[in-house]
XYZ file of C-alpha atoms in Angstrom:
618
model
C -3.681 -20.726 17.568
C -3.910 -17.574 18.939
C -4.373 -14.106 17.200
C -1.095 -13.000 16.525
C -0.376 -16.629 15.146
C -3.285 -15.867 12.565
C -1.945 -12.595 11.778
C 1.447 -13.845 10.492
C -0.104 -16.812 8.708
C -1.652 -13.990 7.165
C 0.924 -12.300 6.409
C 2.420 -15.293 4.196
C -0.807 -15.827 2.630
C -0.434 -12.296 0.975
C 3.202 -12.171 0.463
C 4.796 -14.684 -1.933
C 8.092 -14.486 -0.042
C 9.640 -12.065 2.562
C 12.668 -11.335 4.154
C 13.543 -11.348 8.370
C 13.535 -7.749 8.002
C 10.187 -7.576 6.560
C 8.672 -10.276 8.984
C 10.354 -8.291 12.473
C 8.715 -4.708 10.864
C 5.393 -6.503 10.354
C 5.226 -8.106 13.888
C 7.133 -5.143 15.830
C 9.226 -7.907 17.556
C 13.137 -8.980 17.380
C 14.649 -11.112 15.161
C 14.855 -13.983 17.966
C 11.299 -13.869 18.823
C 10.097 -14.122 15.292
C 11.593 -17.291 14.942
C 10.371 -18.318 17.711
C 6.793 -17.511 16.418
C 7.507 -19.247 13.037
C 8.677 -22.439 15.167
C 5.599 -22.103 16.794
C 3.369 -21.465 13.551
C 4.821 -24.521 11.706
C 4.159 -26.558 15.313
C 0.376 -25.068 14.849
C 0.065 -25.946 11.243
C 1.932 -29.734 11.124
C 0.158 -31.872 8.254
C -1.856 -28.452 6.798
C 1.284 -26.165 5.492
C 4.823 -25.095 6.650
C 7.281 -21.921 7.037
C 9.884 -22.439 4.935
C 13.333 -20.158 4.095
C 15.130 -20.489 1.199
C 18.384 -18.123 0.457
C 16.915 -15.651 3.062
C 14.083 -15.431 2.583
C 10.564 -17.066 4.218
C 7.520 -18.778 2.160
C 4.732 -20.741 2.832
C 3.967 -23.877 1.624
C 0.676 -25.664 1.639
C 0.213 -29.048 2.072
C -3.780 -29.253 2.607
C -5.879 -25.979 1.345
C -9.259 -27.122 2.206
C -7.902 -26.975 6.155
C -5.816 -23.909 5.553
C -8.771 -22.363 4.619
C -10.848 -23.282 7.736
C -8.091 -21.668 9.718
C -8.605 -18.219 7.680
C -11.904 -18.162 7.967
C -12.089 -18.468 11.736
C -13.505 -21.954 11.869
C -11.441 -22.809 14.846
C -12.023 -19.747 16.653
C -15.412 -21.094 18.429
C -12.797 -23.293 19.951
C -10.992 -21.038 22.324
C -11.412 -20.554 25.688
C -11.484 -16.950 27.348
C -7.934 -16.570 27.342
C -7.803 -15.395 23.752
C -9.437 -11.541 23.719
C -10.850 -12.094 20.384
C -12.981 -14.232 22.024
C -13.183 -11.871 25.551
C -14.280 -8.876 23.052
C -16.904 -11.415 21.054
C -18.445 -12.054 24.674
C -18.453 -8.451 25.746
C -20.192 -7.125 22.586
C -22.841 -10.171 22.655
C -23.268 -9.856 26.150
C -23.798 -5.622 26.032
C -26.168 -5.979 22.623
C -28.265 -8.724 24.341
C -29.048 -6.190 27.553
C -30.463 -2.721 26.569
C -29.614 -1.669 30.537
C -26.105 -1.239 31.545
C -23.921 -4.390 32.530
C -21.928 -4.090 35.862
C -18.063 -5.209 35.214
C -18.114 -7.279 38.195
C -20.634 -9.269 36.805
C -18.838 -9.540 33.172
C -15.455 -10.101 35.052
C -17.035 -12.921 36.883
C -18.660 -14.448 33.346
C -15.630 -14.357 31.971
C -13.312 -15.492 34.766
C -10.701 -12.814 34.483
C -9.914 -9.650 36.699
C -11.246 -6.239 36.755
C -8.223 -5.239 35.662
C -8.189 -7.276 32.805
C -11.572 -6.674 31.919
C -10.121 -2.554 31.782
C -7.820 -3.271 29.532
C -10.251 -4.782 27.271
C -12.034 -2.270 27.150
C -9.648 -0.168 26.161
C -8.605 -1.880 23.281
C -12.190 -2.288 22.157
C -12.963 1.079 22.790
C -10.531 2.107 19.996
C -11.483 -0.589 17.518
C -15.164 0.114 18.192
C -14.085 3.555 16.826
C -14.396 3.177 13.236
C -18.328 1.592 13.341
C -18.820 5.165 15.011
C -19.764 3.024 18.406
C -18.890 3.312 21.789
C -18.716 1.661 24.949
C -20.133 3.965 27.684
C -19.590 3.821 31.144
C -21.659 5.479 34.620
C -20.320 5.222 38.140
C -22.244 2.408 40.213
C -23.887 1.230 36.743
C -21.578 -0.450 34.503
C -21.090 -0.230 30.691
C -23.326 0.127 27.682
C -22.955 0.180 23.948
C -23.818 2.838 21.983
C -23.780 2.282 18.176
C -24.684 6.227 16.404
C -25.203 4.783 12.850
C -27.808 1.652 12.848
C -25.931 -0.005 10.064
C -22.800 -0.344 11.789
C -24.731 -2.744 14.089
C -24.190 -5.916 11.703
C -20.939 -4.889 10.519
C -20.186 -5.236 14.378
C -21.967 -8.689 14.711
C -20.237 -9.851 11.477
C -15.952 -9.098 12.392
C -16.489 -9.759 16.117
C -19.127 -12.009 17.235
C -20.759 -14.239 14.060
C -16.821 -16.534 13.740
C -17.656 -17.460 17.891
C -21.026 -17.934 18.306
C -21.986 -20.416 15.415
C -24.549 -17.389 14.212
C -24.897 -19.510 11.043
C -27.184 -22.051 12.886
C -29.611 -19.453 13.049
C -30.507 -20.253 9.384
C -32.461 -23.697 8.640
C -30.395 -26.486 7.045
C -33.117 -26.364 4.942
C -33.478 -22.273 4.222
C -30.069 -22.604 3.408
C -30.316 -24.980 0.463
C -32.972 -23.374 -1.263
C -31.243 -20.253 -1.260
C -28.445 -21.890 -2.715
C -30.943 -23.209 -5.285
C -31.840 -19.945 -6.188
C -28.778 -18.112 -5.807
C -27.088 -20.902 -8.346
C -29.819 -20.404 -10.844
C -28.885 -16.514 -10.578
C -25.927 -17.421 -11.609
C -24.552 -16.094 -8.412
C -20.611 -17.559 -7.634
C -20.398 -19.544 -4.538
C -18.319 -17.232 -2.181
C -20.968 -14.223 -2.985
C -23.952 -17.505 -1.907
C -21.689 -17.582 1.322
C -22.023 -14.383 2.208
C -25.014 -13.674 1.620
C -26.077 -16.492 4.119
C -23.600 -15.146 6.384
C -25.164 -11.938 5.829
C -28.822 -13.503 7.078
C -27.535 -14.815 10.214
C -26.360 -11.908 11.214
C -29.045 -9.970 10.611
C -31.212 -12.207 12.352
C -29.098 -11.844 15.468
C -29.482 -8.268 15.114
C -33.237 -8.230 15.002
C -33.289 -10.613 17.640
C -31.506 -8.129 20.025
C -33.670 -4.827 18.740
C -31.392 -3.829 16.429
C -33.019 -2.951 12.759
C -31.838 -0.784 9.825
C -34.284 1.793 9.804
C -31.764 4.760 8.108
C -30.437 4.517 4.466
C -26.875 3.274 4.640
C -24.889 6.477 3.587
C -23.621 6.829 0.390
C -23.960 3.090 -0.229
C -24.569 2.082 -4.175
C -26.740 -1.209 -4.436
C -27.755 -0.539 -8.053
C -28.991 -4.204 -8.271
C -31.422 -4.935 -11.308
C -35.218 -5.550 -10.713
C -34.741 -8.738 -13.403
C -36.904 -12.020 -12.455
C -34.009 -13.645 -10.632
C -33.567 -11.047 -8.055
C -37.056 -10.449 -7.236
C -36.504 -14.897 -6.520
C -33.731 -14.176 -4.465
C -35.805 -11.935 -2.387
C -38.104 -13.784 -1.935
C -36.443 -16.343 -0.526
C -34.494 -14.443 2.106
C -37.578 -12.949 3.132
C -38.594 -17.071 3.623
C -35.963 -16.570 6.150
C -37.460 -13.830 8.419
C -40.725 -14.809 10.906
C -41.393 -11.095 9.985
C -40.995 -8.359 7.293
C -37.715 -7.001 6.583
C -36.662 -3.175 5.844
C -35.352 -2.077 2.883
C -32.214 -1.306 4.029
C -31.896 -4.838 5.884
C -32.313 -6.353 2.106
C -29.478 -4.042 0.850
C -27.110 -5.355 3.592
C -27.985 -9.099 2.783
C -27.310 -8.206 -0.827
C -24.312 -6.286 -0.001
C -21.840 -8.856 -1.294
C -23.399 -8.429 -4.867
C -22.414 -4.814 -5.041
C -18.608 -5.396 -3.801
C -17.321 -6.604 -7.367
C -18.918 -6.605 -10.865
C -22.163 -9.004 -11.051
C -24.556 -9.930 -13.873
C -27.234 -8.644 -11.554
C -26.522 -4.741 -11.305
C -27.934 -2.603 -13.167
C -25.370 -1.061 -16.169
C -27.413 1.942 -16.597
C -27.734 3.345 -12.862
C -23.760 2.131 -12.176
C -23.072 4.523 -14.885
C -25.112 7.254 -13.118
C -22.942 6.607 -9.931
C -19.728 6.768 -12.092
C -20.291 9.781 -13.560
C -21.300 11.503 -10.022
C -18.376 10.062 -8.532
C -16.270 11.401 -11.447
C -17.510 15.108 -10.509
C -15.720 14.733 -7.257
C -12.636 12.965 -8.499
C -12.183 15.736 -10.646
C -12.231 18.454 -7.571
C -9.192 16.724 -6.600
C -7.153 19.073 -8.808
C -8.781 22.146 -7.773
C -8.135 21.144 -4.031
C -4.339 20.537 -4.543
C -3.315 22.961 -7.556
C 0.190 21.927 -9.097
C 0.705 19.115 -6.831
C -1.128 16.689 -9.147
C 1.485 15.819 -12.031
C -0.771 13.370 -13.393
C -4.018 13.650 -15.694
C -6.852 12.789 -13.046
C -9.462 12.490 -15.772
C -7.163 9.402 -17.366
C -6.835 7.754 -14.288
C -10.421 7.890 -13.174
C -11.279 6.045 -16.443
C -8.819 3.572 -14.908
C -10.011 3.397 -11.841
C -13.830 4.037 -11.612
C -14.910 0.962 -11.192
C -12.768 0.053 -8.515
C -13.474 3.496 -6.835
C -16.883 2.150 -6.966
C -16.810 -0.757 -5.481
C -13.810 0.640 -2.711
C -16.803 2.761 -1.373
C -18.809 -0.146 -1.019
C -16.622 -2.341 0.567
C -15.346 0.506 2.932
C -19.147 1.568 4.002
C -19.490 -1.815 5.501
C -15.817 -2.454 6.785
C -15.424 -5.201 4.152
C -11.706 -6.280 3.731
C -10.627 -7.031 0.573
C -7.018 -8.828 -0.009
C -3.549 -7.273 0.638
C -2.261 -6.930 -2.201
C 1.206 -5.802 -1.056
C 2.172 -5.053 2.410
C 2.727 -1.194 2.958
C 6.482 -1.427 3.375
C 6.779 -2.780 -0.065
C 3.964 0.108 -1.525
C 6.634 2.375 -0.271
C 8.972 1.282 -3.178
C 6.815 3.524 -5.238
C 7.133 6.572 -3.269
C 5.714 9.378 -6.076
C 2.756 6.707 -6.503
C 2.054 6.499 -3.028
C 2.182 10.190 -2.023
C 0.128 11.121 -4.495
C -2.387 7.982 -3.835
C -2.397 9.218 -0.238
C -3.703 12.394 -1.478
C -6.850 10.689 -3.058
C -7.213 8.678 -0.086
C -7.651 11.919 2.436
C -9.708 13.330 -0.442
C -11.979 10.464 -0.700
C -12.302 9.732 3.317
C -13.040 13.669 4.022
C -15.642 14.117 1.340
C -17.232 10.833 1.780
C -16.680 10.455 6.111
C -15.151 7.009 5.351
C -12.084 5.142 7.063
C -10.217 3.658 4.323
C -8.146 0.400 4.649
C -4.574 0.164 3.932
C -5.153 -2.907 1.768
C -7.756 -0.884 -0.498
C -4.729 1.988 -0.033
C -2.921 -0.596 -1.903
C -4.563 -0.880 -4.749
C -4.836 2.604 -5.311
C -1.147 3.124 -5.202
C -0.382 0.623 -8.298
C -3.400 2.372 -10.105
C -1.518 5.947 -9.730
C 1.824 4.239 -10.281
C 0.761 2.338 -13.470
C -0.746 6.023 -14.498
C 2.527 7.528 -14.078
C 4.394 4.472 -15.690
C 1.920 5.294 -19.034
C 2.824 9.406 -18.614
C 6.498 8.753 -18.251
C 5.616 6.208 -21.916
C 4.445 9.121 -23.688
C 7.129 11.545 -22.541
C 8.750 10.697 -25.589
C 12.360 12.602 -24.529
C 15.107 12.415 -27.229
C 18.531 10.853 -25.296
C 21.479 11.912 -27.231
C 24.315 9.481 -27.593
C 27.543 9.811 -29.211
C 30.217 6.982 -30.592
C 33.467 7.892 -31.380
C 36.250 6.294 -33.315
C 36.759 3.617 -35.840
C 33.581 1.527 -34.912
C 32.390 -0.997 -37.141
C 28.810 -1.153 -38.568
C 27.572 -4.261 -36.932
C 28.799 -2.866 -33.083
C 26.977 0.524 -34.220
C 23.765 -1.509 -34.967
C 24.125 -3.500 -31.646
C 24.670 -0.257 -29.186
C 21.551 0.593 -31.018
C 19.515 -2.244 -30.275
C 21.081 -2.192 -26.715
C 19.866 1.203 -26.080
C 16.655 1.276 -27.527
C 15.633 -1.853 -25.148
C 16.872 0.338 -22.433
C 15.101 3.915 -23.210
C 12.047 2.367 -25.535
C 13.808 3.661 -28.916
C 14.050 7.182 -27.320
C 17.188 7.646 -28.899
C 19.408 9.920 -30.853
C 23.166 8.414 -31.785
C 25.441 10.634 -33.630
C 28.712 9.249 -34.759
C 31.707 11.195 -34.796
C 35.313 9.910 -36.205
C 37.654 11.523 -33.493
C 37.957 13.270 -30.360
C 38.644 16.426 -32.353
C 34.822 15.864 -33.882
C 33.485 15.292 -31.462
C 34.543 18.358 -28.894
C 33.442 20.919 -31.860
C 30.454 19.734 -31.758
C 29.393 21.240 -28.475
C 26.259 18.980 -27.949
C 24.911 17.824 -24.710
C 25.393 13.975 -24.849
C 24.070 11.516 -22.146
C 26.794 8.747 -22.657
C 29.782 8.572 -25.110
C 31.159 5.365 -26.785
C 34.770 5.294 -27.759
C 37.122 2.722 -28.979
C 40.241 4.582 -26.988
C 40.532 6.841 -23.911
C 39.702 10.502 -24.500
C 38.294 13.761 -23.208
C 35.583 15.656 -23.569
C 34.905 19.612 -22.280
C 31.644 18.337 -20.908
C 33.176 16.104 -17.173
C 29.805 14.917 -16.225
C 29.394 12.823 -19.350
C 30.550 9.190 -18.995
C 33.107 8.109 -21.631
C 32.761 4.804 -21.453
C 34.753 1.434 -23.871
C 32.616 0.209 -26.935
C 32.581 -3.119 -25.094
C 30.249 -1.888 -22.437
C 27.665 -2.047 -24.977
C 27.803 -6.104 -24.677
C 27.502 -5.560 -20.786
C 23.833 -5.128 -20.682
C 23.695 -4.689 -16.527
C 27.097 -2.031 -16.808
C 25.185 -0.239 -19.142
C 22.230 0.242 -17.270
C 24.070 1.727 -14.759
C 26.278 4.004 -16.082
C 23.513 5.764 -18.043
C 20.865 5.764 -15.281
C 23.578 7.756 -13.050
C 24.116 9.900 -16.327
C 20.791 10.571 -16.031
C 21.152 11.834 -12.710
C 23.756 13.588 -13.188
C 22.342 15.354 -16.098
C 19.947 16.812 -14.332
C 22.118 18.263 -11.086
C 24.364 19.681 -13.856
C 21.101 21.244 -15.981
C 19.897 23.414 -12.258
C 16.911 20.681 -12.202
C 17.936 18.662 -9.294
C 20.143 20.158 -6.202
C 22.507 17.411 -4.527
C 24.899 16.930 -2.123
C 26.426 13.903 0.061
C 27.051 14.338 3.782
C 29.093 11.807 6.109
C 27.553 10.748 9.366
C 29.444 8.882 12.004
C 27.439 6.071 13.237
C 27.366 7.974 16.780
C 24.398 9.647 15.065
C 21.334 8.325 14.996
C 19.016 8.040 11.533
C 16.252 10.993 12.728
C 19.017 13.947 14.039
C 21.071 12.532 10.556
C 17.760 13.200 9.065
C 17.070 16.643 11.147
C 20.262 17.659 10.388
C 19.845 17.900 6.646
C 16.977 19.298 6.534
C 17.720 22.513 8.897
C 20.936 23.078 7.225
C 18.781 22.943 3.740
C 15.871 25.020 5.287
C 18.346 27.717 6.523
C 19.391 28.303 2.780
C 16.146 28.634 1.832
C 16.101 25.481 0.024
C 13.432 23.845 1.687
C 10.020 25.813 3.282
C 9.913 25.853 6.963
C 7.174 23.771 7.367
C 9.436 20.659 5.400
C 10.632 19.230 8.652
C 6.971 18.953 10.086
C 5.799 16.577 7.016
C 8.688 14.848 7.176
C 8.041 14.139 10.653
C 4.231 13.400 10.041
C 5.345 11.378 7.323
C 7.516 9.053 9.582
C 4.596 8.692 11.577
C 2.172 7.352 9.060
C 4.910 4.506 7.819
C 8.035 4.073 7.970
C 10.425 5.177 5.648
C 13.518 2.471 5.474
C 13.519 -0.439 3.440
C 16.173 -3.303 2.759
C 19.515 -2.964 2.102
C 20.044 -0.369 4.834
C 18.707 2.452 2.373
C 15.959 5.103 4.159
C 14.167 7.383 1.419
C 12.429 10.296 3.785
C 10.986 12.520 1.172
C 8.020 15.117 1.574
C 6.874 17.860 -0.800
C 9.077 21.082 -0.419
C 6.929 24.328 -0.903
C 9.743 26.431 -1.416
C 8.996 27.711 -4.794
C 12.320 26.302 -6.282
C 11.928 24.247 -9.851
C 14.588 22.198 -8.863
C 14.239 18.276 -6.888
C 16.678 18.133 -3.453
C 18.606 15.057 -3.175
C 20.315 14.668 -0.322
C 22.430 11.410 0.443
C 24.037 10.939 3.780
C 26.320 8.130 4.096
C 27.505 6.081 7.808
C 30.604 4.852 8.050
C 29.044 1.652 9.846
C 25.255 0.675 9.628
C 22.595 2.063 12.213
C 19.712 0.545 13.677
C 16.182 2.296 13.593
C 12.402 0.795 14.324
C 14.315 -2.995 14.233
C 15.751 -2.153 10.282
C 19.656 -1.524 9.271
C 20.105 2.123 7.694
C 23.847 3.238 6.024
C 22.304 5.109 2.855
C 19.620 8.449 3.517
C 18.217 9.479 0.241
C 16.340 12.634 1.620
C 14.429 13.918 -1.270
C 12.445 16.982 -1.560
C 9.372 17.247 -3.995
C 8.625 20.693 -5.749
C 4.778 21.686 -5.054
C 5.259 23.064 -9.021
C 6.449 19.454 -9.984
C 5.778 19.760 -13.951
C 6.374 16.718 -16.338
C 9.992 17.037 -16.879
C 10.919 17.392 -13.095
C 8.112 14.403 -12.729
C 10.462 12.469 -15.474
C 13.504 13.756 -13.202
C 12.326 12.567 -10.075
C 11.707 9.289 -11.572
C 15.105 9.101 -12.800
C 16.448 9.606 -9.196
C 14.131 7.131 -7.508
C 15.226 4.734 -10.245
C 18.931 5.463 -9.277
C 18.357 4.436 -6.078
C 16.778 1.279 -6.548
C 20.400 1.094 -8.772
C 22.168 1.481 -5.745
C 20.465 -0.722 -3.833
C 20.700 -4.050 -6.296
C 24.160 -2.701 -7.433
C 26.835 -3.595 -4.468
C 29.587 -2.217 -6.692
C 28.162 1.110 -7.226
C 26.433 0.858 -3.102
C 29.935 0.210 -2.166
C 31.314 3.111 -3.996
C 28.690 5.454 -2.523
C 30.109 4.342 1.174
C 33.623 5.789 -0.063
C 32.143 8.902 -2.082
C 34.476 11.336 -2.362
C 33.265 14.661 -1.745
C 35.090 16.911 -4.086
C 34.359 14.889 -7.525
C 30.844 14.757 -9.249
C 28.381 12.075 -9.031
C 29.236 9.987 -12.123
C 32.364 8.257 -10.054
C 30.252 5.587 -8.408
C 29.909 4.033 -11.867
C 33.511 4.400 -12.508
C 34.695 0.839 -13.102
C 31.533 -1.171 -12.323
């Protein structure tokens, strides 16, 4: 099975279930080849698990964990030959720590039975990986290639994600070292994947020291914290058994590493709290570094997130992966969340030097999104809603129970007996219920039958694009719909939008340059064929842009369908109610996307009338 093989099993392993659009994103590749690397991938796994696809959309399921599991943890990868370049790279990097002098490529070509040329473009592609570990591969005319490794605790983070899986490193501790470490480690109540690596950890140290590498600097801003309780000082003694010679201090905090990656009986409370209130200093500068940008209490969400931020920097110092919890296409989904997560992420990485992982990016994004989730909770905003005509008691009580499961008893119903009533009052309603057609001085108010109370799905609807439409009509959010031919492709639609906007001063002129960056970093269409490009807009305007351009037929871009652009722009000023606005709009489009009635009516928008007809009729 080669690599990209074991990056789509992967990729199921996260994902409970995906579509062909998510799978042909992940792997960069067309629909047709995709399928042919499932065909292949179910071929691979026969008898262990199996790609299946059920009403569109792909699972795994597994017939025999216990082999599954072998495959993930690169049991099988000692088994291939030199034509995979994990195991080419694996060679190299064994091959360049074992000589201190420079290796010739002719003489690495040769070992590994592959051209020079070949060999170059290994190189290159280790070169960048090698990146990250702050190592590089050096090179001198008529001498070969060398490695140079800056920080000596990168060295067996190296050993450990490309060498250890292909060189059976784990014989280099004793059958029996290894069970009395296990002994000792059980009796430490220590779980048996943190036993595992810990081993792991041994053997790969011992490599390192066999090759003249040792830890002899502190491993920056690394927190061990671990107690100095009976069972640890065991512990270390027995890895020490391990070692013909004495080990550093630093070398001990790798081997223990795994211990201070999640919550463990055996780190100290009272210097983890130390940490946690140091790191909580520098959280905190967050909102000094990015003013009004930060709509969300950072002191709240550190007590959330502290001891994950803890660990994070652990795991990150030593390039430890930690699971994907969703893929970044589907992170996307919560776009406020995940621009504002982004903005902890560069904090974090430039004040710390650190190279955070997209799957620790991950978590981090449902942390900000559950904090925003809890602010939008205790927004406590009054809706006003008004029923009109002879209603009965019993419906009343109903579209009151209906409505408080939709807004969280956020409610204000007034009851009025006629239309006459009802226009003297002059109040600012989000929906109105009537028991017969009639109208109101206020257009952007649905009117909508009694019976749509019963409708629970209608309902939703109608009042989240009230909502909406509330808000264009109350100055807080500035909209517009434009019509693209499908001649056009989704960037110059895009580009189009935005210059038009810019050159009425509605957006800042440096708008179009993050959006651009932005499209960069991760792409910005998801299913359905809706794209959601949105950036902040320093313009100084209290308002949110929504822009929505429509195709007459669906366009292709970066192998995904786009007819709906929801280009939104972000005020830098973004207060609580245009935070509770912009969730509102973000919410409508997820609407539109699950709602083909309303999507369809957004195709055939007409121009002249206000927002509220695409839930005319639905």
């Amino acid at each position: 099975m080669n690599n990209q093989y074991l990056r789509l099993l992967n990729f199921f392993v996260v994902n409970d279930s995906v579509t062909m659009d998510d799978l042909v994103a992940f792997g960069h590749v067309s629909e047709r080849t995709m399928c042919k690397y499932i065909r292949q991938l179910n071929d691979d796994l026969d008898g262990i698990a199996q790609i299946l696809e059920q009403q569109h959309r792909y699972y795994l399921q597994v017939k025999d964990y216990t082999r599954l599991t072998k495959i993930q943890m690169g049991h099988l990868k000692k088994e291939l030959d030199f034509n995979n370049t994990d195991k080419r790279d694996a060679y190299i990097l064994k091959t360049l720590f074992e000589c201190h002098d420079y290796v010739t490529l002719d003489s690495l070509a040769e070992q590994l039975m592959v051209s020079k040329t070949t060999l170059n473009r290994d190189l290159k592609r280790l070169r960048s990986h090698l990146m990250t570990y702050h190592a590089k591969v050096t090179s001198m005319t008529n001498n070969g290639i060398k490695l140079v490794v800056s920080r000596a605790y990168e060295v067996p983070s190296i050993i450990d994600h490309f060498i250890y899986d292909y060189f059976e490193l784990s014989k280099l501790v004793s059958q029996k070292q290894n069970e009395q470490l296990n002994l000792v480690l059980s009796e430490a109540h220590v779980d048996a994947e943190n036993s595992r690596l810990i081993l792991r950890n041994i053997g790969i140290l011992k490599f390192a020291i066999s090759v003249g590498h040792r830890i002899e600097q502190s491993i920056d801003n690394f927190s061990d914290y671990l107690t100095d309780s009976q069972p640890m000082k065991m512990i270390q003694r027995e890895i020490m058994a391990c070692f013909p010679e004495e080990i550093l201090p630093d070398e001990m905090v790798f081997i223990l590493s795994p211990l201070a990656f999640k919550m463990s009986n055996l780190l100290s409370r009272e210097r983890l709290e130390k940490r946690l209130n140091d790191n909580r200093k520098l959280f905190l500068e967050i909102d000094r570094e990015y003013n009004q940008r930060f709509p969300i209490d950072l002191a709240h969400l550190y007590e959330q997130i502290k001891y994950h931020l803890f660990f994070l920097i652990n795991r990150t110092i030593l390039h430890t992966p930690t699971i994907q919890l969703l893929p970044e296409n589907q992170l996307t989904k919560y776009p406020i969340a995940y621009d504002l997560a982004h903005s902890v992420l560069v904090f974090i990485e430039s004040h710390l030097g650190l190279n955070i992982s997209s799957a620790e990016f991950g978590y981090l994004v449902l942390y900000v999104e559950m904090e925003l989730e809890d602010q939008k909770d205790n927004a406590s905003q009054k809706f006003k809603i008004a029923i009109v005509g002879q209603v009965g008691s019993s419906v009343v009580k109903f579209i009151r129970r209906q409505l408080a499961e939709i807004f969280q008893d956020d409610i204000m119903v007034r009851i009025f007996d006629n239309e006459s009533q009802l226009n003297q009052d002059y109040g600012r309603y989000l929906l109105i219920f009537s028991d017969q057609p009639i109208l109101y001085y206020d257009e952007t108010t649905p009117v909508v039958r009694v019976s749509a109370a019963f409708r629970a799905n209608e309902l939703r609807g109608k009042l989240q694009v009230s909502l909406v439409e509330k808000a264009i009509s109350s100055s807080l959010c500035q909209f517009d719909v434009w019509k693209f031919s499908h001649d056009t492709d989704y960037l110059t639609a895009v580009t189009e939008m935005i210059d038009t906007r810019t050159s009425e001063q509605y957006l800042d002129k440096e708008f179009k340059e993050r959006w651009l960056d932005r499209e960069h970093r991760g792409i910005s269409v998801f299913e359905k064929g809706i794209a959601i490009p949105h950036v902040v807009n320093n313009g100084g305007r209290h308002e949110i842009l929504l822009q929505i351009g429509v195709y007459d037929q669906p366009v292709r871009y970066q192998d995904r369908t786009v007819q709906l652009i929801f280009l939104i722009g972000t005020p830098d000023n973004l207060d609580q109610g245009l935070s509770q606005v912009l969730t509102q709009i973000y919410d409508l489009v997820f609407l539109i996307s699950n709602n083909c009635n309303i999507y369809n009516r957004l195709i055939d928008y007409d121009v002249t009338a206000n927002l509220s007809q695409i839930a005319e009729g639905i």
